[in-house]
């Protein structure tokens, strides 16, 4: 878009920054510019007004969303304060205002022709920015658009003036399902971390989190030998005390109580993100067979024997306990990677669970696409199939033709594995070449694209049975492969590009972003994304220096919790004991012994191949990026590594990235002296 030039009274030629909407993620479908010289000037006096008749409609209500929006607006503008929200039935023209209301919109269909209630219209004029949507969620997405525009304008030139161009716009997503899956079965995550991921994803208009909440590591030398009970497995929903299901959660410290889960679900919902839980059976079920070994297929402890009379009742009792926890309209029963030879058992099981869950809760179910050839039975078309792989009867174009609703999670585009994958099968983050141009039709990926080599495998963007897409982050190597923040590093850019592609598609709409536009705005939007601080960004005390102390009287507390990489942490230490913690923070602790970094969320330790000498000064310089962390000691580099057990086939060393532990210095029994401490941000 060309930029307008304004003749000012001072006679200077000033480019008018607010001349048009900035490209954003995902892109806005249409915007017709008003007068090029008029703009909405956003100041800290802006009044957020919620239309009175609509304020309490919906759950979350329009007013609930407005309150979160107000906090987000403060975060993005860095205004210290904005006026309280007003509930009124018309915008007051006295004061610049943002008016949120419900009403008919021009955009009300997904690409597949189904009605959408997520579309919104917006109108920007000198004193007023109005957002109208059919439902509160639609208005919520409209507020994300406003915030992104603000972030991009302030990012470009912040002279205390935020101007948004006048005009009218309309926007709506192409697909109903725009989700991300987190494997929380093989890796433990605290609910608060997952909530932050929801909040982050929501900024890019992602509408669901598929939470894979039970699983086990896969390692044949354990599974099919004497030691199958020693292989890590987990079920994350904590049954109530004394429940008959207690045996399913032996590690209560790695499970969410109902209260923690409800809080997570509520936080996600408050940001427009529906939490779709998955309890995976009859494969991936080691956690169940450790509890009830009689239910396994002999010799295959991760598979349940569906023809044992107790198996299906046990699975139903699990769902029966936890269905009341879930507010989503759908749940996933997993149902992947089961034996093809038991196809009839499998299909009857899926259909029985579909009717059971529907009769108990009114919810419908999803399963992973699984090759289960049967001559006599077929899965009910009430079941949504989440495609991820191509064998046998799981070809999406054929499934949609047969009447199945399909969600695209095709692994060759949409799978990530925590830290690394076997033989580099999956990239660290979504492959940008594939996303922008690597599809079989020559364009970029979109929910209708299933193959990078054979376009006959792609559905049309408006296939009535294509519901959308879910990208997946697996954790095949378990708790010690990554810190939670490392998972965020893999997801941060991935969620943004995925948000664009699932909202807009590739080549469907003229408004679609180019890769250059995406690359230009992504860093600004990532840094501005409100409501969470997964980057662990901080305001340094001076320049790039977060803090600096010549002498320390331990224990010393600072005002910084945790500082995200890249950074350099320097100190000189003279310990008189191997006990104690040098630096402690929300995301990491650095112990004296072996200079081990501890991840407090998983309680895993990562030793350095170096031992501090007692009663002697050593100067240590820690350099961290999002990829790795090393210490420079006496001119030598030592890396903090983990060792991954890749499916029992081989071990693989991998780097660890740690946020700087910055809330306390010299604690938990530390004895000795620490001096010359500095924590400096790097770029
Ligand atoms: C946008 O707002 C302006 C100022 O309130 C109004 O004159 C105009 O009709 C509105 N446009 C649309 C499409 O609602
Ligand atoms: C499953 O359990 C049934 C009933 O106990 C038994 O007859 C059958 O052999 C078992 N199936 C397998 C594959 O072990
Ligand atoms: C599909 O769901 C509908 C509505 O819940 C129900 O009436 C029908 O029996 C189900 N069909 C099958 C094959 O399960
Ligand atoms: C949970 O408890 C087990 C057994 O005591 C321990 O091995 C594990 O590290 C603990 N996990 C966390 C996250 O604290
Ligand atoms: C640890 O250090 C010792 C001595 O410096 C060295 O011989 C050894 O190879 C190192 N081990 C690893 C895993 O790097
Ligand atoms: C990480 O866990 C695996 C089991 O999944 C184990 O084999 C490996 O030794 C652990 N690595 C470290 C560095 O603790
Ligand atoms: C860790 O990162 C460094 C720097 O990128 C690299 O040279 C080294 O090979 C990595 N180590 C492992 C085990 O991947
Ligand atoms: C139209 C169609 O089904 N095309 C192909 C999709 O992919 C499978 C497996 O790769 C092929 O066998 C199909 O012919």
PDB file of N, CA, C and O in Angstrom, residues 309-353:
ATOM      1  N   UNK A 309     -13.354 -58.572  29.506  1.00  0.00           N
ATOM      2  CA  UNK A 309     -14.645 -57.998  29.934  1.00  0.00           C
ATOM      3  C   UNK A 309     -14.522 -56.736  30.799  1.00  0.00           C
ATOM      4  O   UNK A 309     -15.479 -55.972  30.912  1.00  0.00           O
ATOM      5  N   UNK A 310     -13.356 -56.507  31.382  1.00  0.00           N
ATOM      6  CA  UNK A 310     -13.202 -55.354  32.263  1.00  0.00           C
ATOM      7  C   UNK A 310     -12.637 -54.115  31.573  1.00  0.00           C
ATOM      8  O   UNK A 310     -12.609 -53.032  32.173  1.00  0.00           O
ATOM      9  N   UNK A 311     -12.156 -54.252  30.333  1.00  0.00           N
ATOM     10  CA  UNK A 311     -11.430 -53.134  29.712  1.00  0.00           C
ATOM     11  C   UNK A 311     -12.339 -51.943  29.425  1.00  0.00           C
ATOM     12  O   UNK A 311     -12.076 -50.826  29.888  1.00  0.00           O
ATOM     13  N   UNK A 312     -13.393 -52.186  28.669  1.00  0.00           N
ATOM     14  CA  UNK A 312     -14.241 -51.043  28.282  1.00  0.00           C
ATOM     15  C   UNK A 312     -14.922 -50.431  29.518  1.00  0.00           C
ATOM     16  O   UNK A 312     -14.940 -49.197  29.656  1.00  0.00           O
ATOM     17  N   UNK A 313     -15.404 -51.263  30.462  1.00  0.00           N
ATOM     18  CA  UNK A 313     -15.936 -50.643  31.694  1.00  0.00           C
ATOM     19  C   UNK A 313     -14.895 -49.777  32.420  1.00  0.00           C
ATOM     20  O   UNK A 313     -15.246 -48.711  32.965  1.00  0.00           O
ATOM     21  N   UNK A 314     -13.640 -50.198  32.402  1.00  0.00           N
ATOM     22  CA  UNK A 314     -12.607 -49.379  33.063  1.00  0.00           C
ATOM     23  C   UNK A 314     -12.442 -48.040  32.335  1.00  0.00           C
ATOM     24  O   UNK A 314     -12.395 -46.976  32.959  1.00  0.00           O
ATOM     25  N   UNK A 315     -12.360 -48.104  31.019  1.00  0.00           N
ATOM     26  CA  UNK A 315     -12.204 -46.859  30.249  1.00  0.00           C
ATOM     27  C   UNK A 315     -13.414 -45.945  30.468  1.00  0.00           C
ATOM     28  O   UNK A 315     -13.282 -44.733  30.659  1.00  0.00           O
ATOM     29  N   UNK A 316     -14.601 -46.559  30.486  1.00  0.00           N
ATOM     30  CA  UNK A 316     -15.797 -45.733  30.725  1.00  0.00           C
ATOM     31  C   UNK A 316     -15.763 -45.117  32.109  1.00  0.00           C
ATOM     32  O   UNK A 316     -16.165 -43.956  32.297  1.00  0.00           O
ATOM     33  N   UNK A 317     -15.263 -45.873  33.104  1.00  0.00           N
ATOM     34  CA  UNK A 317     -15.239 -45.314  34.463  1.00  0.00           C
ATOM     35  C   UNK A 317     -14.287 -44.123  34.534  1.00  0.00           C
ATOM     36  O   UNK A 317     -14.529 -43.173  35.280  1.00  0.00           O
ATOM     37  N   UNK A 318     -13.219 -44.170  33.742  1.00  0.00           N
ATOM     38  CA  UNK A 318     -12.288 -43.028  33.715  1.00  0.00           C
ATOM     39  C   UNK A 318     -12.996 -41.797  33.128  1.00  0.00           C
ATOM     40  O   UNK A 318     -13.007 -40.714  33.712  1.00  0.00           O
ATOM     41  N   UNK A 319     -13.625 -41.989  31.985  1.00  0.00           N
ATOM     42  CA  UNK A 319     -14.328 -40.857  31.365  1.00  0.00           C
ATOM     43  C   UNK A 319     -15.446 -40.354  32.273  1.00  0.00           C
ATOM     44  O   UNK A 319     -15.688 -39.151  32.388  1.00  0.00           O
ATOM     45  N   UNK A 320     -16.121 -41.321  32.915  1.00  0.00           N
ATOM     46  CA  UNK A 320     -17.216 -40.944  33.779  1.00  0.00           C
ATOM     47  C   UNK A 320     -16.745 -40.013  34.903  1.00  0.00           C
ATOM     48  O   UNK A 320     -17.434 -39.062  35.264  1.00  0.00           O
ATOM     49  N   UNK A 321     -15.565 -40.279  35.421  1.00  0.00           N
ATOM     50  CA  UNK A 321     -15.019 -39.445  36.496  1.00  0.00           C
ATOM     51  C   UNK A 321     -14.655 -38.046  35.980  1.00  0.00           C
ATOM     52  O   UNK A 321     -14.894 -37.045  36.649  1.00  0.00           O
ATOM     53  N   UNK A 322     -14.056 -38.004  34.780  1.00  0.00           N
ATOM     54  CA  UNK A 322     -13.453 -36.729  34.364  1.00  0.00           C
ATOM     55  C   UNK A 322     -14.317 -35.904  33.402  1.00  0.00           C
ATOM     56  O   UNK A 322     -14.078 -34.703  33.271  1.00  0.00           O
ATOM     57  N   UNK A 323     -15.305 -36.509  32.747  1.00  0.00           N
ATOM     58  CA  UNK A 323     -16.133 -35.708  31.827  1.00  0.00           C
ATOM     59  C   UNK A 323     -16.694 -34.452  32.497  1.00  0.00           C
ATOM     60  O   UNK A 323     -16.691 -33.376  31.878  1.00  0.00           O
ATOM     61  N   UNK A 324     -17.125 -34.560  33.763  1.00  0.00           N
ATOM     62  CA  UNK A 324     -17.660 -33.332  34.388  1.00  0.00           C
ATOM     63  C   UNK A 324     -16.618 -32.222  34.566  1.00  0.00           C
ATOM     64  O   UNK A 324     -16.993 -31.071  34.813  1.00  0.00           O
ATOM     65  N   UNK A 325     -15.333 -32.542  34.421  1.00  0.00           N
ATOM     66  CA  UNK A 325     -14.308 -31.491  34.520  1.00  0.00           C
ATOM     67  C   UNK A 325     -14.283 -30.621  33.264  1.00  0.00           C
ATOM     68  O   UNK A 325     -13.802 -29.496  33.305  1.00  0.00           O
ATOM     69  N   UNK A 326     -14.720 -31.207  32.136  1.00  0.00           N
ATOM     70  CA  UNK A 326     -14.402 -30.590  30.836  1.00  0.00           C
ATOM     71  C   UNK A 326     -15.536 -29.716  30.331  1.00  0.00           C
ATOM     72  O   UNK A 326     -16.681 -30.148  30.257  1.00  0.00           O
ATOM     73  N   UNK A 327     -15.208 -28.482  29.934  1.00  0.00           N
ATOM     74  CA  UNK A 327     -16.247 -27.596  29.424  1.00  0.00           C
ATOM     75  C   UNK A 327     -16.359 -27.621  27.902  1.00  0.00           C
ATOM     76  O   UNK A 327     -17.292 -27.065  27.347  1.00  0.00           O
ATOM     77  N   UNK A 328     -15.433 -28.284  27.211  1.00  0.00           N
ATOM     78  CA  UNK A 328     -15.480 -28.280  25.746  1.00  0.00           C
ATOM     79  C   UNK A 328     -16.646 -29.120  25.236  1.00  0.00           C
ATOM     80  O   UNK A 328     -17.143 -29.998  25.930  1.00  0.00           O
ATOM     81  N   UNK A 329     -17.040 -28.850  24.010  1.00  0.00           N
ATOM     82  CA  UNK A 329     -18.129 -29.616  23.404  1.00  0.00           C
ATOM     83  C   UNK A 329     -17.631 -30.940  22.845  1.00  0.00           C
ATOM     84  O   UNK A 329     -18.415 -31.793  22.446  1.00  0.00           O
ATOM     85  N   UNK A 330     -16.301 -31.083  22.774  1.00  0.00           N
ATOM     86  CA  UNK A 330     -15.707 -32.287  22.190  1.00  0.00           C
ATOM     87  C   UNK A 330     -14.557 -32.756  23.056  1.00  0.00           C
ATOM     88  O   UNK A 330     -13.882 -31.950  23.682  1.00  0.00           O
ATOM     89  N   UNK A 331     -14.288 -34.053  23.018  1.00  0.00           N
ATOM     90  CA  UNK A 331     -13.091 -34.591  23.655  1.00  0.00           C
ATOM     91  C   UNK A 331     -12.433 -35.546  22.667  1.00  0.00           C
ATOM     92  O   UNK A 331     -13.073 -36.012  21.714  1.00  0.00           O
ATOM     93  N   UNK A 332     -11.143 -35.824  22.902  1.00  0.00           N
ATOM     94  CA  UNK A 332     -10.470 -36.797  22.048  1.00  0.00           C
ATOM     95  C   UNK A 332     -10.236 -38.060  22.854  1.00  0.00           C
ATOM     96  O   UNK A 332      -9.762 -37.994  23.995  1.00  0.00           O
ATOM     97  N   UNK A 333     -10.583 -39.203  22.258  1.00  0.00           N
ATOM     98  CA  UNK A 333     -10.293 -40.474  22.933  1.00  0.00           C
ATOM     99  C   UNK A 333      -9.010 -41.096  22.375  1.00  0.00           C
ATOM    100  O   UNK A 333      -8.735 -42.260  22.638  1.00  0.00           O
ATOM    101  N   UNK A 334      -8.245 -40.306  21.626  1.00  0.00           N
ATOM    102  CA  UNK A 334      -6.948 -40.786  21.135  1.00  0.00           C
ATOM    103  C   UNK A 334      -7.131 -41.864  20.083  1.00  0.00           C
ATOM    104  O   UNK A 334      -7.265 -41.580  18.905  1.00  0.00           O
ATOM    105  N   UNK A 335      -7.140 -43.104  20.557  1.00  0.00           N
ATOM    106  CA  UNK A 335      -7.418 -44.252  19.692  1.00  0.00           C
ATOM    107  C   UNK A 335      -6.482 -44.326  18.490  1.00  0.00           C
ATOM    108  O   UNK A 335      -6.916 -44.584  17.363  1.00  0.00           O
ATOM    109  N   UNK A 336      -5.193 -44.135  18.744  1.00  0.00           N
ATOM    110  CA  UNK A 336      -4.237 -44.233  17.635  1.00  0.00           C
ATOM    111  C   UNK A 336      -3.314 -45.428  17.827  1.00  0.00           C
ATOM    112  O   UNK A 336      -3.138 -45.923  18.937  1.00  0.00           O
ATOM    113  N   UNK A 337      -2.733 -45.846  16.735  1.00  0.00           N
ATOM    114  CA  UNK A 337      -1.677 -46.851  16.712  1.00  0.00           C
ATOM    115  C   UNK A 337      -2.078 -48.121  17.466  1.00  0.00           C
ATOM    116  O   UNK A 337      -1.347 -48.625  18.305  1.00  0.00           O
ATOM    117  N   UNK A 338      -3.253 -48.635  17.134  1.00  0.00           N
ATOM    118  CA  UNK A 338      -3.665 -49.915  17.703  1.00  0.00           C
ATOM    119  C   UNK A 338      -3.475 -50.979  16.632  1.00  0.00           C
ATOM    120  O   UNK A 338      -3.346 -50.671  15.448  1.00  0.00           O
ATOM    121  N   UNK A 339      -3.474 -52.224  17.065  1.00  0.00           N
ATOM    122  CA  UNK A 339      -3.181 -53.302  16.121  1.00  0.00           C
ATOM    123  C   UNK A 339      -4.228 -53.422  15.014  1.00  0.00           C
ATOM    124  O   UNK A 339      -5.425 -53.544  15.293  1.00  0.00           O
ATOM    125  N   UNK A 340      -3.768 -53.400  13.771  1.00  0.00           N
ATOM    126  CA  UNK A 340      -4.689 -53.508  12.633  1.00  0.00           C
ATOM    127  C   UNK A 340      -5.388 -54.874  12.633  1.00  0.00           C
ATOM    128  O   UNK A 340      -6.520 -55.011  12.157  1.00  0.00           O
ATOM    129  N   UNK A 341      -4.716 -55.895  13.192  1.00  0.00           N
ATOM    130  CA  UNK A 341      -5.323 -57.232  13.224  1.00  0.00           C
ATOM    131  C   UNK A 341      -6.563 -57.262  14.114  1.00  0.00           C
ATOM    132  O   UNK A 341      -7.396 -58.158  13.987  1.00  0.00           O
ATOM    133  N   UNK A 342      -6.700 -56.269  14.993  1.00  0.00           N
ATOM    134  CA  UNK A 342      -7.863 -56.238  15.893  1.00  0.00           C
ATOM    135  C   UNK A 342      -8.847 -55.151  15.457  1.00  0.00           C
ATOM    136  O   UNK A 342      -9.515 -54.519  16.272  1.00  0.00           O
ATOM    137  N   UNK A 343      -8.948 -54.960  14.133  1.00  0.00           N
ATOM    138  CA  UNK A 343      -9.740 -53.850  13.595  1.00  0.00           C
ATOM    139  C   UNK A 343     -11.181 -53.860  14.087  1.00  0.00           C
ATOM    140  O   UNK A 343     -11.723 -52.814  14.449  1.00  0.00           O
ATOM    141  N   UNK A 344     -11.802 -55.029  14.112  1.00  0.00           N
ATOM    142  CA  UNK A 344     -13.220 -55.044  14.505  1.00  0.00           C
ATOM    143  C   UNK A 344     -13.396 -54.621  15.965  1.00  0.00           C
ATOM    144  O   UNK A 344     -14.309 -53.860  16.299  1.00  0.00           O
ATOM    145  N   UNK A 345     -12.491 -55.137  16.816  1.00  0.00           N
ATOM    146  CA  UNK A 345     -12.555 -54.731  18.229  1.00  0.00           C
ATOM    147  C   UNK A 345     -12.391 -53.221  18.347  1.00  0.00           C
ATOM    148  O   UNK A 345     -13.097 -52.548  19.104  1.00  0.00           O
ATOM    149  N   UNK A 346     -11.440 -52.710  17.585  1.00  0.00           N
ATOM    150  CA  UNK A 346     -11.119 -51.279  17.643  1.00  0.00           C
ATOM    151  C   UNK A 346     -12.332 -50.442  17.214  1.00  0.00           C
ATOM    152  O   UNK A 346     -12.735 -49.491  17.887  1.00  0.00           O
ATOM    153  N   UNK A 347     -12.912 -50.819  16.075  1.00  0.00           N
ATOM    154  CA  UNK A 347     -14.016 -50.015  15.533  1.00  0.00           C
ATOM    155  C   UNK A 347     -15.237 -50.064  16.461  1.00  0.00           C
ATOM    156  O   UNK A 347     -15.866 -49.041  16.739  1.00  0.00           O
ATOM    157  N   UNK A 348     -15.523 -51.256  16.990  1.00  0.00           N
ATOM    158  CA  UNK A 348     -16.668 -51.346  17.918  1.00  0.00           C
ATOM    159  C   UNK A 348     -16.407 -50.486  19.147  1.00  0.00           C
ATOM    160  O   UNK A 348     -17.319 -49.838  19.671  1.00  0.00           O
ATOM    161  N   UNK A 349     -15.154 -50.500  19.599  1.00  0.00           N
ATOM    162  CA  UNK A 349     -14.788 -49.703  20.772  1.00  0.00           C
ATOM    163  C   UNK A 349     -15.018 -48.206  20.510  1.00  0.00           C
ATOM    164  O   UNK A 349     -15.657 -47.506  21.314  1.00  0.00           O
ATOM    165  N   UNK A 350     -14.515 -47.726  19.372  1.00  0.00           N
ATOM    166  CA  UNK A 350     -14.665 -46.294  19.062  1.00  0.00           C
ATOM    167  C   UNK A 350     -16.150 -45.923  19.004  1.00  0.00           C
ATOM    168  O   UNK A 350     -16.579 -44.912  19.589  1.00  0.00           O
ATOM    169  N   UNK A 351     -16.938 -46.758  18.336  1.00  0.00           N
ATOM    170  CA  UNK A 351     -18.365 -46.429  18.225  1.00  0.00           C
ATOM    171  C   UNK A 351     -19.068 -46.476  19.584  1.00  0.00           C
ATOM    172  O   UNK A 351     -19.920 -45.637  19.887  1.00  0.00           O
ATOM    173  N   UNK A 352     -18.653 -47.449  20.400  1.00  0.00           N
ATOM    174  CA  UNK A 352     -19.269 -47.541  21.730  1.00  0.00           C
ATOM    175  C   UNK A 352     -18.903 -46.314  22.574  1.00  0.00           C
ATOM    176  O   UNK A 352     -19.747 -45.764  23.282  1.00  0.00           O
ATOM    177  N   UNK A 353     -17.653 -45.878  22.480  1.00  0.00           N
ATOM    178  CA  UNK A 353     -17.241 -44.692  23.251  1.00  0.00           C
ATOM    179  C   UNK A 353     -17.946 -43.434  22.738  1.00  0.00           C
ATOM    180  O   UNK A 353     -18.290 -42.539  23.509  1.00  0.00           O
TER     181      UNK A 353
END
